Amino acid sequence: MEKDCQITCIANGDEASFRQFIISRYPPLYNYAYHILKRKELAEDVVINVFVSIWEMRRHLPDIENINAWLYRLTLNQSISMLRKESRWISVTKGITDMELDIADPGPESEYDQETIDRLNKAIGELPPRCRHVLYLAKIEKVPYKEIAQILGISVKTVSNHITYAMKRLVAILKIFLLFI
Amino acid sequence: MGKDVNKIDGLLDMCIQPPAPDTDAIVEKTFRRIAARKRRRIIVSTVSSCVSAAAVILLAVFLHTHGTSPVPGIPVKELNTFDVPYGATATLHLPDGSLMKVNAGSRVVYPDIFKGQERRIFVKGEAYLEVTRDENHPFIVSTGGFDVKVHGTEFNIRTSGEGNGNVVLKEGSVEVSVPDGSGVMLSPGQMASMDDGLISVSEVNTEDYTCWTERYINLYGETIDKVAARLSEYYGVDVCCKDSTSRLYGKLEFKDNIRDVLKNIGKLVDIGITYSSTKGYTIYKEE
């Protein structure tokens, strides 16, 4: 309910609500853009542009069915066009074709050590790019399957297939290692 | 199997994202960008609603399509952007000692220091350049549409519309080239005009094209709507001209305030001027 109120306020041009909106939505969108672009300043630029376009079309915000999925979708689209643009200026084209996702450091309370995380990262790196992308959204960003389907323009069934496949592969790759944890 | 899947799930659950950078700064940047875009949109609407001050369209188009680095090969963080406000001209000293006079509403993007084989800058709008001679490091002005390669010289450059514009050479020599690879060498007193990728060369009175640096323009019977378009571009104010027949002659001084300039025009021809905060100035013929 509180969220609906925030959206209505933004739609009416309330800057304070929009500030709150940016503060709460920026971290996940930034991380998402960063995983695609691999460069901090580009990721920041993309997400700021997403917010700018939201502000410019704020009147239509209440009509959007699922704001969360839509925000991810905007970020994805802008990140991809940023990659296209960047490739014109910058000779380093590494990471453009695949969307390599890493898993960040474990929290300070973590019972797992760095080695565990490194192994997991390596295993995730062996997954197909699309599969990694879905895994990242579902498991790290905790986006519901239905929203992932909307973001990537695929069916919920496909999302669930990707996750099943990813988990199966990870179990297979980490099989021996899993015995010790 | 199921147990292993749970272990993987547990592992993934433990992973957190790196802390997001300072969100307050992001909020500020977002609002600044919104304000900047608002400004740009007003300019564009000036053009579409009234006069064809085509130059400003390029700025919007350029920033939109090339939002990253306008100067090829140089990272954004090593570039400076020099924006001249409306109603004023400004002088810019480049790191190699070259001097630029930049017209109102124009933009120059240049690096902190010139590295590598060429000295390359980006110009949108109008600028007059006095380039320091350095045979080993050619000076290149990019506009997004055409390039000007300079061999130590003084010249005026003006962009209008996407890829269009002109270059007037006062001293020395420059080479103007368009993306398809064709180009011309200019001699002093010549002007190269770019129109949809085609270059034509003509002899001109260079003073007519550089006098804006002294804040005046020479008029040889230009119609008043063309002059209004130029004023709109210079002062960044909407000027709608309903009179396209009256012609203006003589020297028109660009005062600090557009109102004074319009008043002076009113002394030359019979016009009425109205002002509204939403539509800007409207000029109509007084019968």
JSON list of C-alpha atoms in Angstrom, two decimals, chain B residues 11-108:
[
{"chain": "B", "resi": 11, "resn": "LEU", "atom": "CA", "xyz": [25.52, -21.23, -0.92]},
{"chain": "B", "resi": 12, "resn": "LEU", "atom": "CA", "xyz": [23.80, -18.85, -3.31]},
{"chain": "B", "resi": 13, "resn": "ASP", "atom": "CA", "xyz": [21.80, -17.45, -0.41]},
{"chain": "B", "resi": 14, "resn": "MET", "atom": "CA", "xyz": [24.99, -16.56, 1.40]},
{"chain": "B", "resi": 15, "resn": "CYS", "atom": "CA", "xyz": [26.23, -14.49, -1.49]},
{"chain": "B", "resi": 16, "resn": "ILE", "atom": "CA", "xyz": [25.55, -10.82, -1.24]},
{"chain": "B", "resi": 17, "resn": "GLN", "atom": "CA", "xyz": [26.09, -8.03, -3.67]},
{"chain": "B", "resi": 18, "resn": "PRO", "atom": "CA", "xyz": [28.86, -5.50, -3.30]},
{"chain": "B", "resi": 19, "resn": "PRO", "atom": "CA", "xyz": [27.60, -2.46, -1.41]},
{"chain": "B", "resi": 20, "resn": "ALA", "atom": "CA", "xyz": [26.10, 0.06, -3.79]},
{"chain": "B", "resi": 21, "resn": "PRO", "atom": "CA", "xyz": [27.96, 3.34, -4.05]},
{"chain": "B", "resi": 22, "resn": "ASP", "atom": "CA", "xyz": [26.74, 6.53, -2.45]},
{"chain": "B", "resi": 23, "resn": "THR", "atom": "CA", "xyz": [23.08, 6.74, -3.38]},
{"chain": "B", "resi": 24, "resn": "ASP", "atom": "CA", "xyz": [22.79, 10.40, -2.35]},
{"chain": "B", "resi": 25, "resn": "ALA", "atom": "CA", "xyz": [25.25, 11.31, -5.08]},
{"chain": "B", "resi": 26, "resn": "ILE", "atom": "CA", "xyz": [23.18, 9.25, -7.53]},
{"chain": "B", "resi": 27, "resn": "VAL", "atom": "CA", "xyz": [20.04, 11.13, -6.56]},
{"chain": "B", "resi": 28, "resn": "GLU", "atom": "CA", "xyz": [21.81, 14.45, -7.21]},
{"chain": "B", "resi": 29, "resn": "LYS", "atom": "CA", "xyz": [23.18, 13.26, -10.55]},
{"chain": "B", "resi": 30, "resn": "THR", "atom": "CA", "xyz": [19.74, 12.07, -11.63]},
{"chain": "B", "resi": 31, "resn": "PHE", "atom": "CA", "xyz": [18.15, 15.43, -10.83]},
{"chain": "B", "resi": 32, "resn": "ARG", "atom": "CA", "xyz": [20.94, 17.31, -12.57]},
{"chain": "B", "resi": 33, "resn": "ARG", "atom": "CA", "xyz": [20.47, 15.20, -15.69]},
{"chain": "B", "resi": 34, "resn": "ILE", "atom": "CA", "xyz": [16.72, 15.74, -15.60]},
{"chain": "B", "resi": 35, "resn": "ALA", "atom": "CA", "xyz": [17.30, 19.50, -15.41]},
{"chain": "B", "resi": 36, "resn": "ALA", "atom": "CA", "xyz": [19.79, 19.39, -18.27]},
{"chain": "B", "resi": 37, "resn": "ARG", "atom": "CA", "xyz": [17.40, 17.41, -20.46]},
{"chain": "B", "resi": 38, "resn": "LYS", "atom": "CA", "xyz": [14.62, 19.84, -19.69]},
{"chain": "B", "resi": 39, "resn": "ARG", "atom": "CA", "xyz": [16.81, 22.66, -20.96]},
{"chain": "B", "resi": 40, "resn": "ARG", "atom": "CA", "xyz": [17.64, 20.76, -24.09]},
{"chain": "B", "resi": 41, "resn": "ARG", "atom": "CA", "xyz": [14.02, 20.01, -24.79]},
{"chain": "B", "resi": 42, "resn": "ILE", "atom": "CA", "xyz": [13.07, 23.66, -24.59]},
{"chain": "B", "resi": 43, "resn": "ILE", "atom": "CA", "xyz": [15.68, 24.51, -27.18]},
{"chain": "B", "resi": 44, "resn": "VAL", "atom": "CA", "xyz": [14.50, 21.82, -29.52]},
{"chain": "B", "resi": 45, "resn": "SER", "atom": "CA", "xyz": [10.92, 22.90, -29.19]},
{"chain": "B", "resi": 46, "resn": "THR", "atom": "CA", "xyz": [12.06, 26.41, -30.13]},
{"chain": "B", "resi": 47, "resn": "VAL", "atom": "CA", "xyz": [13.28, 25.00, -33.36]},
{"chain": "B", "resi": 48, "resn": "SER", "atom": "CA", "xyz": [10.33, 22.85, -34.25]},
{"chain": "B", "resi": 49, "resn": "SER", "atom": "CA", "xyz": [7.69, 25.37, -33.25]},
{"chain": "B", "resi": 50, "resn": "CYS", "atom": "CA", "xyz": [9.09, 28.46, -34.86]},
{"chain": "B", "resi": 51, "resn": "VAL", "atom": "CA", "xyz": [12.43, 28.93, -36.44]},
{"chain": "B", "resi": 52, "resn": "SER", "atom": "CA", "xyz": [14.81, 26.49, -38.01]},
{"chain": "B", "resi": 53, "resn": "ALA", "atom": "CA", "xyz": [17.79, 27.04, -35.78]},
{"chain": "B", "resi": 54, "resn": "ALA", "atom": "CA", "xyz": [18.87, 23.63, -36.93]},
{"chain": "B", "resi": 55, "resn": "ALA", "atom": "CA", "xyz": [22.20, 23.71, -35.13]},
{"chain": "B", "resi": 56, "resn": "VAL", "atom": "CA", "xyz": [20.66, 23.04, -31.78]},
{"chain": "B", "resi": 57, "resn": "ILE", "atom": "CA", "xyz": [18.95, 19.88, -32.97]},
{"chain": "B", "resi": 58, "resn": "LEU", "atom": "CA", "xyz": [22.35, 18.35, -33.45]},
{"chain": "B", "resi": 59, "resn": "LEU", "atom": "CA", "xyz": [23.19, 18.88, -29.80]},
{"chain": "B", "resi": 60, "resn": "ALA", "atom": "CA", "xyz": [20.14, 16.95, -28.68]},
{"chain": "B", "resi": 61, "resn": "VAL", "atom": "CA", "xyz": [20.62, 14.26, -31.29]},
{"chain": "B", "resi": 62, "resn": "PHE", "atom": "CA", "xyz": [24.32, 14.02, -30.63]},
{"chain": "B", "resi": 63, "resn": "LEU", "atom": "CA", "xyz": [24.06, 13.77, -26.89]},
{"chain": "B", "resi": 64, "resn": "HIS", "atom": "CA", "xyz": [21.30, 11.26, -27.27]},
{"chain": "B", "resi": 65, "resn": "THR", "atom": "CA", "xyz": [23.06, 8.94, -29.66]},
{"chain": "B", "resi": 66, "resn": "HIS", "atom": "CA", "xyz": [26.64, 9.44, -28.54]},
{"chain": "B", "resi": 67, "resn": "GLY", "atom": "CA", "xyz": [26.06, 9.84, -24.81]},
{"chain": "B", "resi": 68, "resn": "THR", "atom": "CA", "xyz": [29.45, 8.36, -24.05]},
{"chain": "B", "resi": 69, "resn": "SER", "atom": "CA", "xyz": [32.69, 9.64, -25.52]},
{"chain": "B", "resi": 70, "resn": "PRO", "atom": "CA", "xyz": [32.26, 12.17, -28.34]},
{"chain": "B", "resi": 71, "resn": "VAL", "atom": "CA", "xyz": [35.97, 12.14, -29.09]},
{"chain": "B", "resi": 72, "resn": "PRO", "atom": "CA", "xyz": [36.90, 8.69, -30.44]},
{"chain": "B", "resi": 73, "resn": "GLY", "atom": "CA", "xyz": [39.55, 6.81, -28.54]},
{"chain": "B", "resi": 74, "resn": "ILE", "atom": "CA", "xyz": [39.65, 9.06, -25.49]},
{"chain": "B", "resi": 75, "resn": "PRO", "atom": "CA", "xyz": [37.92, 7.88, -22.30]},
{"chain": "B", "resi": 76, "resn": "VAL", "atom": "CA", "xyz": [35.16, 10.12, -21.04]},
{"chain": "B", "resi": 77, "resn": "LYS", "atom": "CA", "xyz": [36.91, 10.86, -17.75]},
{"chain": "B", "resi": 78, "resn": "GLU", "atom": "CA", "xyz": [39.85, 12.56, -19.50]},
{"chain": "B", "resi": 79, "resn": "LEU", "atom": "CA", "xyz": [37.56, 14.90, -21.39]},
{"chain": "B", "resi": 80, "resn": "ASN", "atom": "CA", "xyz": [36.33, 18.33, -20.42]},
{"chain": "B", "resi": 81, "resn": "THR", "atom": "CA", "xyz": [33.07, 19.74, -21.65]},
{"chain": "B", "resi": 82, "resn": "PHE", "atom": "CA", "xyz": [32.91, 23.47, -22.20]},
{"chain": "B", "resi": 83, "resn": "ASP", "atom": "CA", "xyz": [29.35, 24.73, -22.60]},
{"chain": "B", "resi": 84, "resn": "VAL", "atom": "CA", "xyz": [28.75, 28.38, -23.38]},
{"chain": "B", "resi": 85, "resn": "PRO", "atom": "CA", "xyz": [25.51, 29.79, -21.98]},
{"chain": "B", "resi": 86, "resn": "TYR", "atom": "CA", "xyz": [23.09, 31.61, -24.23]},
{"chain": "B", "resi": 87, "resn": "GLY", "atom": "CA", "xyz": [23.53, 35.33, -24.75]},
{"chain": "B", "resi": 88, "resn": "ALA", "atom": "CA", "xyz": [27.32, 35.26, -24.36]},
{"chain": "B", "resi": 89, "resn": "THR", "atom": "CA", "xyz": [30.49, 34.21, -26.11]},
{"chain": "B", "resi": 90, "resn": "ALA", "atom": "CA", "xyz": [33.53, 32.78, -24.36]},
{"chain": "B", "resi": 91, "resn": "THR", "atom": "CA", "xyz": [37.24, 32.31, -24.87]},
{"chain": "B", "resi": 92, "resn": "LEU", "atom": "CA", "xyz": [38.81, 28.91, -24.30]},
{"chain": "B", "resi": 93, "resn": "HIS", "atom": "CA", "xyz": [42.54, 28.21, -24.04]},
{"chain": "B", "resi": 94, "resn": "LEU", "atom": "CA", "xyz": [43.37, 24.68, -25.13]},
{"chain": "B", "resi": 95, "resn": "PRO", "atom": "CA", "xyz": [46.19, 22.66, -23.53]},
{"chain": "B", "resi": 96, "resn": "ASP", "atom": "CA", "xyz": [48.43, 23.12, -26.61]},
{"chain": "B", "resi": 97, "resn": "GLY", "atom": "CA", "xyz": [48.17, 26.91, -26.47]},
{"chain": "B", "resi": 98, "resn": "SER", "atom": "CA", "xyz": [45.52, 27.17, -29.18]},
{"chain": "B", "resi": 99, "resn": "LEU", "atom": "CA", "xyz": [42.86, 29.77, -28.61]},
{"chain": "B", "resi": 100, "resn": "MET", "atom": "CA", "xyz": [39.14, 29.36, -29.27]},
{"chain": "B", "resi": 101, "resn": "LYS", "atom": "CA", "xyz": [36.29, 31.80, -29.22]},
{"chain": "B", "resi": 102, "resn": "VAL", "atom": "CA", "xyz": [33.09, 29.84, -28.68]},
{"chain": "B", "resi": 103, "resn": "ASN", "atom": "CA", "xyz": [29.68, 31.20, -29.61]},
{"chain": "B", "resi": 104, "resn": "ALA", "atom": "CA", "xyz": [26.54, 31.22, -27.46]},
{"chain": "B", "resi": 105, "resn": "GLY", "atom": "CA", "xyz": [24.86, 27.87, -26.87]},
{"chain": "B", "resi": 106, "resn": "SER", "atom": "CA", "xyz": [27.82, 25.98, -28.31]},
{"chain": "B", "resi": 107, "resn": "ARG", "atom": "CA", "xyz": [29.78, 23.09, -26.85]},
{"chain": "B", "resi": 108, "resn": "VAL", "atom": "CA", "xyz": [33.44, 22.12, -27.01]}
]
